[in-house]
């Protein structure tokens, strides 16, 4: 801690406060923004697809994501000796995943809009059929 300048209680106190604020903001944004948007993706699906999709994503996606991240980190530590030496590679991986995620979100958005429009069209056709009968 002396090398980082955290030898005085005041600096340590500031570091703890900043870490706490960062953790609170991270969790708040995850629960307020990320979780609801993941659930919104299932809205236009039929009930069977909702159940299967949620199960697949919640179980497989979560576990594969965590395991894959840990595997990549371990490979980088073994290859470079420590994570600091692997920082350029971590940056490349981070930005690659970020751009892939943005691309997937855009694709999901277009599919969501198309599915929603198709659902509206089907509802309109059902109303017209009901009026005709």
XYZ file of N, CA, C and O in Angstrom:
532
model
N 0.806 -1.196 0.000
C 0.000 0.000 0.000
C 0.851 1.263 0.000
O 0.389 2.300 -0.462
N 2.060 1.185 0.502
C 2.919 2.359 0.550
C 3.262 2.812 -0.859
O 3.320 4.009 -1.144
N 3.469 1.864 -1.781
C 3.812 2.225 -3.156
C 2.680 2.978 -3.849
O 2.912 3.782 -4.734
N 1.465 2.711 -3.466
C 0.315 3.374 -4.072
C -0.043 4.673 -3.369
O -0.980 5.361 -3.766
N 0.659 5.022 -2.313
C 0.365 6.244 -1.581
C -0.797 6.094 -0.631
O -1.406 7.066 -0.234
N -1.126 4.863 -0.289
C -2.264 4.624 0.603
C -1.801 4.406 2.044
O -2.468 3.747 2.827
N -0.634 4.954 2.373
C -0.109 4.757 3.711
C -0.751 5.675 4.740
O -0.722 5.390 5.922
N -1.354 6.758 4.304
C -2.017 7.632 5.270
C -3.493 7.257 5.365
O -4.120 6.871 4.377
N -4.073 7.357 6.545
C -5.490 7.003 6.717
C -6.428 7.853 5.861
O -7.456 7.367 5.400
N -6.067 9.098 5.608
C -6.927 9.967 4.799
C -7.011 9.462 3.365
O -8.101 9.393 2.788
N -5.873 9.103 2.792
C -5.869 8.590 1.406
C -6.606 7.258 1.317
O -7.327 7.002 0.363
N -6.411 6.415 2.294
C -7.109 5.135 2.318
C -8.612 5.351 2.433
O -9.394 4.686 1.753
N -9.014 6.302 3.247
C -10.429 6.626 3.425
C -11.028 7.104 2.099
O -12.128 6.681 1.713
N -10.317 7.958 1.392
C -10.787 8.458 0.089
C -10.892 7.314 -0.916
O -11.865 7.225 -1.666
N -9.899 6.413 -0.909
C -9.932 5.270 -1.827
C -11.131 4.368 -1.545
O -11.798 3.890 -2.469
N -11.435 4.150 -0.274
C -12.580 3.318 0.095
C -13.886 3.989 -0.337
O -14.794 3.335 -0.870
N -13.987 5.291 -0.122
C -15.203 6.014 -0.523
C -15.393 5.962 -2.031
O -16.493 5.686 -2.521
N -14.312 6.206 -2.793
C -14.420 6.154 -4.257
C -14.766 4.754 -4.743
O -15.569 4.590 -5.666
N -14.201 3.739 -4.129
C -14.528 2.362 -4.494
C -15.975 2.025 -4.200
O -16.646 1.346 -4.977
N -16.466 2.519 -3.078
C -17.866 2.297 -2.712
C -18.807 2.980 -3.698
O -19.796 2.386 -4.142
N -18.490 4.209 -4.050
C -19.313 4.945 -5.020
C -19.315 4.234 -6.369
O -20.365 4.070 -6.993
N -18.151 3.782 -6.811
C -18.062 3.069 -8.086
C -18.886 1.788 -8.056
O -19.606 1.472 -8.996
N -18.810 1.050 -6.958
C -19.569 -0.189 -6.838
C -21.071 0.090 -6.832
O -21.842 -0.621 -7.494
N -21.489 1.110 -6.102
C -22.908 1.463 -6.067
C -23.419 1.889 -7.436
O -24.502 1.473 -7.862
N -22.659 2.714 -8.136
C -23.079 3.145 -9.475
C -23.131 1.975 -10.449
O -24.031 1.884 -11.279
N -22.178 1.079 -10.333
C -22.147 -0.096 -11.211
C -23.375 -0.976 -10.989
O -24.054 -1.368 -11.947
N -23.670 -1.305 -9.755
C -24.824 -2.155 -9.453
C -26.138 -1.459 -9.787
O -27.064 -2.077 -10.312
N -26.210 -0.165 -9.489
C -27.432 0.585 -9.779
C -27.728 0.601 -11.267
O -28.852 0.354 -11.697
N -26.714 0.884 -12.070
C -26.943 0.930 -13.514
C -27.271 -0.451 -14.066
O -28.086 -0.579 -14.973
N -26.666 -1.496 -13.513
C -26.982 -2.847 -13.979
C -28.445 -3.183 -13.707
O -29.159 -3.627 -14.602
N -28.884 -2.959 -12.472
C -30.252 -3.330 -12.109
C -31.291 -2.385 -12.710
O -32.410 -2.793 -12.987
N -30.931 -1.129 -12.939
C -31.900 -0.166 -13.469
C -31.973 -0.180 -14.985
O -33.030 0.052 -15.558
N -30.869 -0.453 -15.648
C -30.841 -0.366 -17.107
C -30.677 -1.712 -17.797
O -31.426 -2.039 -18.714
N -29.690 -2.490 -17.391
C -29.370 -3.725 -18.108
C -30.438 -4.794 -17.940
O -30.917 -5.370 -18.928
N -30.812 -5.093 -16.707
C -31.776 -6.175 -16.461
C -33.132 -5.932 -17.134
O -33.667 -6.849 -17.763
N -33.720 -4.731 -17.032
C -35.000 -4.519 -17.724
C -34.891 -4.645 -19.241
O -35.798 -5.168 -19.884
N -33.787 -4.186 -19.812
C -33.669 -4.281 -21.268
C -33.496 -5.721 -21.726
O -33.951 -6.073 -22.809
N -32.855 -6.561 -20.903
C -32.755 -7.964 -21.298
C -34.127 -8.626 -21.288
O -34.404 -9.487 -22.123
N -34.992 -8.221 -20.363
C -36.337 -8.783 -20.315
C -37.209 -8.260 -21.452
O -38.117 -8.956 -21.914
N -36.946 -7.044 -21.914
C -37.724 -6.463 -23.015
C -37.547 -7.242 -24.312
O -38.440 -7.261 -25.155
N -36.415 -7.893 -24.473
C -36.159 -8.642 -25.701
C -37.129 -9.805 -25.872
O -37.370 -10.264 -26.990
N -37.710 -10.271 -24.783
C -38.622 -11.416 -24.844
C -40.076 -11.018 -25.084
O -40.917 -11.883 -25.293
N -40.412 -9.751 -25.056
C -41.804 -9.296 -25.134
C -42.517 -9.784 -26.397
O -43.615 -10.321 -26.305
N -41.937 -9.633 -27.598
C -42.714 -10.031 -28.777
C -42.776 -11.532 -29.024
O -43.446 -11.970 -29.951
N -42.125 -12.343 -28.225
C -42.107 -13.784 -28.445
C -43.355 -14.449 -27.887
O -43.993 -13.946 -26.964
N -43.671 -15.604 -28.446
C -44.784 -16.384 -27.905
C -44.345 -16.994 -26.571
O -43.150 -17.069 -26.277
N -45.300 -17.414 -25.737
C -44.956 -17.896 -24.380
C -43.942 -19.039 -24.348
O -43.064 -19.056 -23.489
N -44.036 -19.973 -25.277
C -43.102 -21.095 -25.293
C -41.679 -20.620 -25.597
O -40.716 -21.045 -24.955
N -41.556 -19.732 -26.573
C -40.238 -19.200 -26.923
C -39.661 -18.353 -25.793
O -38.454 -18.346 -25.575
N -40.529 -17.645 -25.071
C -40.054 -16.850 -23.929
C -39.403 -17.746 -22.888
O -38.315 -17.462 -22.401
N -40.077 -18.833 -22.533
C -39.563 -19.734 -21.499
C -38.250 -20.364 -21.940
O -37.268 -20.373 -21.191
N -38.222 -20.879 -23.166
C -37.005 -21.525 -23.662
C -35.863 -20.528 -23.813
O -34.717 -20.829 -23.489
N -36.166 -19.338 -24.311
C -35.137 -18.319 -24.492
C -34.545 -17.854 -23.173
O -33.331 -17.729 -23.026
N -35.413 -17.600 -22.202
C -34.932 -17.167 -20.894
C -34.086 -18.250 -20.239
O -33.049 -17.964 -19.641
N -34.521 -19.486 -20.333
C -33.760 -20.582 -19.728
C -32.391 -20.711 -20.373
O -31.381 -20.859 -19.680
N -32.354 -20.650 -21.684
C -31.078 -20.793 -22.390
C -30.125 -19.653 -22.040
O -28.941 -19.881 -21.756
N -30.619 -18.447 -22.058
C -29.764 -17.299 -21.781
C -29.343 -17.260 -20.320
O -28.172 -17.045 -20.002
N -30.292 -17.458 -19.408
C -29.966 -17.376 -17.985
C -28.979 -18.462 -17.557
O -28.047 -18.192 -16.805
N -29.185 -19.669 -18.018
C -28.336 -20.771 -17.574
C -27.052 -20.840 -18.395
O -25.952 -20.735 -17.854
N -27.195 -21.014 -19.684
C -26.009 -21.196 -20.517
C -25.211 -19.912 -20.702
O -23.991 -19.911 -20.559
N -25.891 -18.838 -21.029
C -25.190 -17.591 -21.308
C -24.401 -17.090 -20.129
O -23.246 -16.676 -20.253
N -24.997 -17.134 -18.975
C -24.326 -16.650 -17.771
C -23.106 -17.499 -17.438
O -22.027 -16.978 -17.195
N -23.272 -18.778 -17.461
C -22.163 -19.670 -17.083
C -21.058 -19.658 -18.124
O -19.875 -19.648 -17.776
N -21.417 -19.675 -19.392
C -20.400 -19.644 -20.439
C -19.666 -18.311 -20.417
O -18.453 -18.252 -20.596
N -20.388 -17.231 -20.170
C -19.753 -15.917 -20.108
C -18.748 -15.813 -18.982
O -17.624 -15.343 -19.164
N -19.126 -16.257 -17.801
C -18.216 -16.189 -16.658
C -17.036 -17.132 -16.852
O -15.887 -16.766 -16.583
N -17.295 -18.340 -17.307
C -16.215 -19.302 -17.512
C -15.278 -18.844 -18.623
O -14.054 -18.975 -18.511
N -15.851 -18.315 -19.689
C -15.021 -17.832 -20.793
C -14.143 -16.667 -20.385
O -12.963 -16.603 -20.749
N -14.702 -15.742 -19.608
C -13.909 -14.615 -19.118
C -12.763 -15.072 -18.230
O -11.635 -14.578 -18.330
N -13.047 -16.029 -17.359
C -12.001 -16.564 -16.475
C -10.932 -17.291 -17.276
O -9.734 -17.160 -16.993
N -11.343 -18.047 -18.278
C -10.385 -18.768 -19.111
C -9.474 -17.799 -19.861
O -8.247 -17.986 -19.894
N -10.056 -16.764 -20.441
C -9.252 -15.772 -21.161
C -8.268 -15.095 -20.214
O -7.086 -14.912 -20.546
N -8.717 -14.752 -19.025
C -7.828 -14.105 -18.059
C -6.686 -15.035 -17.659
O -5.531 -14.599 -17.576
N -6.974 -16.296 -17.418
C -5.923 -17.235 -17.038
C -4.915 -17.433 -18.153
O -3.704 -17.483 -17.910
N -5.391 -17.550 -19.388
C -4.487 -17.714 -20.529
C -3.577 -16.487 -20.658
O -2.366 -16.614 -20.884
N -4.147 -15.308 -20.479
C -3.337 -14.087 -20.569
C -2.306 -14.008 -19.445
O -1.160 -13.610 -19.677
N -2.678 -14.396 -18.248
C -1.729 -14.375 -17.136
C -0.606 -15.373 -17.369
O 0.574 -15.062 -17.151
N -0.951 -16.558 -17.851
C 0.093 -17.543 -18.133
C 0.983 -17.100 -19.290
O 2.193 -17.292 -19.261
N 0.410 -16.501 -20.315
C 1.188 -16.098 -21.486
C 2.070 -14.881 -21.209
O 3.204 -14.808 -21.703
N 1.587 -13.921 -20.436
C 2.317 -12.675 -20.234
C 2.951 -12.552 -18.847
O 3.683 -11.599 -18.599
N 2.676 -13.463 -17.966
C 3.274 -13.403 -16.646
C 2.412 -12.688 -15.624
O 2.368 -13.071 -14.474
N 1.753 -11.630 -16.030
C 0.817 -10.926 -15.153
C -0.179 -10.166 -16.021
O 0.031 -9.988 -17.224
N -1.234 -9.701 -15.411
C -2.318 -9.082 -16.172
C -1.931 -7.690 -16.668
O -2.428 -7.230 -17.695
N -1.015 -7.036 -15.969
C -0.583 -5.702 -16.388
C 0.168 -5.780 -17.717
O -0.025 -4.937 -18.595
N 1.001 -6.790 -17.879
C 1.731 -6.952 -19.137
C 0.790 -7.282 -20.294
O 1.099 -7.009 -21.450
N -0.337 -7.877 -19.984
C -1.305 -8.261 -21.010
C -2.309 -7.155 -21.300
O -3.255 -7.370 -22.063
N -2.124 -5.976 -20.715
C -3.100 -4.886 -20.859
C -3.416 -4.539 -22.315
O -4.583 -4.341 -22.654
N -2.432 -4.467 -23.227
C -2.792 -4.169 -24.630
C -3.706 -5.237 -25.242
O -4.637 -4.918 -25.985
N -3.448 -6.486 -24.909
C -4.291 -7.570 -25.427
C -5.680 -7.491 -24.802
O -6.689 -7.694 -25.485
N -5.732 -7.185 -23.523
C -7.017 -7.028 -22.849
C -7.816 -5.903 -23.501
O -9.029 -6.027 -23.712
N -7.140 -4.810 -23.861
C -7.816 -3.687 -24.521
C -8.383 -4.112 -25.873
O -9.524 -3.764 -26.216
N -7.612 -4.865 -26.640
C -8.094 -5.341 -27.946
C -9.299 -6.262 -27.763
O -10.301 -6.134 -28.471
N -9.222 -7.174 -26.802
C -10.346 -8.078 -26.547
C -11.558 -7.286 -26.082
O -12.689 -7.518 -26.546
N -11.341 -6.320 -25.192
C -12.441 -5.514 -24.674
C -13.158 -4.778 -25.796
O -14.389 -4.829 -25.907
N -12.397 -4.091 -26.641
C -13.041 -3.321 -27.712
C -13.650 -4.226 -28.777
O -14.671 -3.874 -29.376
N -13.083 -5.391 -29.005
C -13.687 -6.341 -29.943
C -15.047 -6.808 -29.426
O -16.023 -6.844 -30.176
N -15.100 -7.160 -28.151
C -16.357 -7.596 -27.556
C -17.353 -6.437 -27.531
O -18.549 -6.625 -27.803
N -16.877 -5.239 -27.237
C -17.750 -4.067 -27.203
C -18.395 -3.824 -28.562
O -19.611 -3.633 -28.657
N -17.597 -3.863 -29.636
C -18.162 -3.632 -30.965
C -19.081 -4.775 -31.393
O -20.104 -4.545 -32.039
N -18.746 -6.012 -31.018
C -19.631 -7.142 -31.318
C -20.947 -6.991 -30.563
O -22.020 -7.282 -31.101
N -20.883 -6.521 -29.320
C -22.079 -6.324 -28.512
C -22.961 -5.224 -29.097
O -24.181 -5.380 -29.189
N -22.357 -4.134 -29.527
C -23.120 -3.051 -30.154
C -23.779 -3.544 -31.437
O -24.951 -3.256 -31.696
N -23.052 -4.313 -32.224
C -23.609 -4.867 -33.461
C -24.779 -5.813 -33.159
O -25.823 -5.759 -33.823
N -24.615 -6.661 -32.162
C -25.685 -7.582 -31.795
C -26.900 -6.827 -31.261
O -28.043 -7.193 -31.552
N -26.669 -5.763 -30.502
C -27.782 -4.964 -29.982
C -28.545 -4.288 -31.112
O -29.784 -4.229 -31.094
N -27.824 -3.789 -32.109
C -28.495 -3.188 -33.269
C -29.297 -4.217 -34.041
O -30.417 -3.944 -34.488
N -28.750 -5.402 -34.221
C -29.463 -6.466 -34.915
C -30.702 -6.886 -34.117
O -31.782 -7.070 -34.688
N -30.542 -7.013 -32.800
C -31.678 -7.358 -31.948
C -32.756 -6.286 -32.014
O -33.945 -6.592 -32.040
N -32.333 -5.038 -32.093
C -33.297 -3.941 -32.198
C -34.123 -4.057 -33.469
O -35.345 -3.926 -33.435
N -33.462 -4.327 -34.589
C -34.210 -4.445 -35.846
C -35.128 -5.671 -35.822
O -36.261 -5.615 -36.312
N -34.669 -6.777 -35.240
C -35.516 -7.962 -35.130
C -36.691 -7.710 -34.188
O -37.809 -8.162 -34.445
N -36.456 -6.975 -33.107
C -37.512 -6.643 -32.153
C -38.588 -5.802 -32.819
O -39.783 -6.064 -32.676
N -38.169 -4.796 -33.578
C -39.129 -3.931 -34.265
C -39.924 -4.736 -35.284
O -41.148 -4.605 -35.377
N -39.242 -5.595 -36.057
C -39.932 -6.408 -37.057
C -40.936 -7.353 -36.409
O -42.069 -7.492 -36.889
N -40.536 -7.984 -35.313
C -41.438 -8.916 -34.621
C -42.628 -8.175 -34.027
O -43.763 -8.659 -34.070
N -42.388 -7.001 -33.478
C -43.473 -6.203 -32.911
C -44.453 -5.765 -33.991
O -45.669 -5.829 -33.797
N -43.938 -5.339 -35.123
C -44.806 -4.943 -36.236
C -45.617 -6.125 -36.746
O -46.792 -5.989 -37.077
N -44.990 -7.302 -36.800
C -45.709 -8.491 -37.252
C -46.814 -8.836 -36.257
O -47.914 -9.220 -36.649
N -46.531 -8.690 -34.968
C -47.557 -8.951 -33.951
C -48.714 -7.981 -34.062
O -49.880 -8.368 -33.924
N -48.427 -6.712 -34.331
C -49.489 -5.720 -34.511
C -50.329 -6.040 -35.739
O -51.553 -5.915 -35.716
N -49.653 -6.465 -36.826
C -50.380 -6.813 -38.043
C -51.288 -8.021 -37.801
O -52.429 -8.054 -38.275
N -50.789 -9.008 -37.061
C -51.606 -10.189 -36.751
C -52.809 -9.820 -35.895
O -53.914 -10.328 -36.107
N -52.619 -8.925 -34.936
C -53.736 -8.485 -34.105
C -54.772 -7.741 -34.935
O -55.971 -7.914 -34.747
N -54.308 -6.924 -35.863
C -55.218 -6.176 -36.730
C -56.017 -7.140 -37.611
O -57.227 -6.957 -37.797
N -55.353 -8.174 -38.136
C -56.049 -9.155 -38.971
C -57.091 -9.916 -38.153
O -58.173 -10.204 -38.647
N -56.767 -10.248 -36.911
C -57.715 -10.960 -36.055
C -58.943 -10.080 -35.762
O -60.066 -10.576 -35.718
N -58.709 -8.790 -35.553
C -59.832 -7.876 -35.305
C -60.732 -7.781 -36.547
O -61.940 -7.753 -36.437
N -60.121 -7.727 -37.735
C -60.887 -7.660 -38.963
C -61.686 -8.939 -39.189
O -62.822 -8.905 -39.656
N -61.089 -10.086 -38.848
C -61.804 -11.354 -38.974
C -62.980 -11.391 -38.015
O -64.056 -11.884 -38.360
N -62.771 -10.907 -36.815
C -63.858 -10.892 -35.826
C -64.992 -9.989 -36.258
O -66.167 -10.315 -36.055
N -64.680 -8.859 -36.904
C -65.711 -7.965 -37.396
C -66.466 -8.586 -38.540
O -67.668 -8.402 -38.699
N -65.762 -9.347 -39.404
C -66.392 -9.958 -40.570
C -67.352 -11.069 -40.164
O -68.315 -11.351 -40.872
N -67.099 -11.708 -39.054
C -67.964 -12.824 -38.625
C -69.170 -12.297 -37.961
O -70.156 -12.075 -37.924
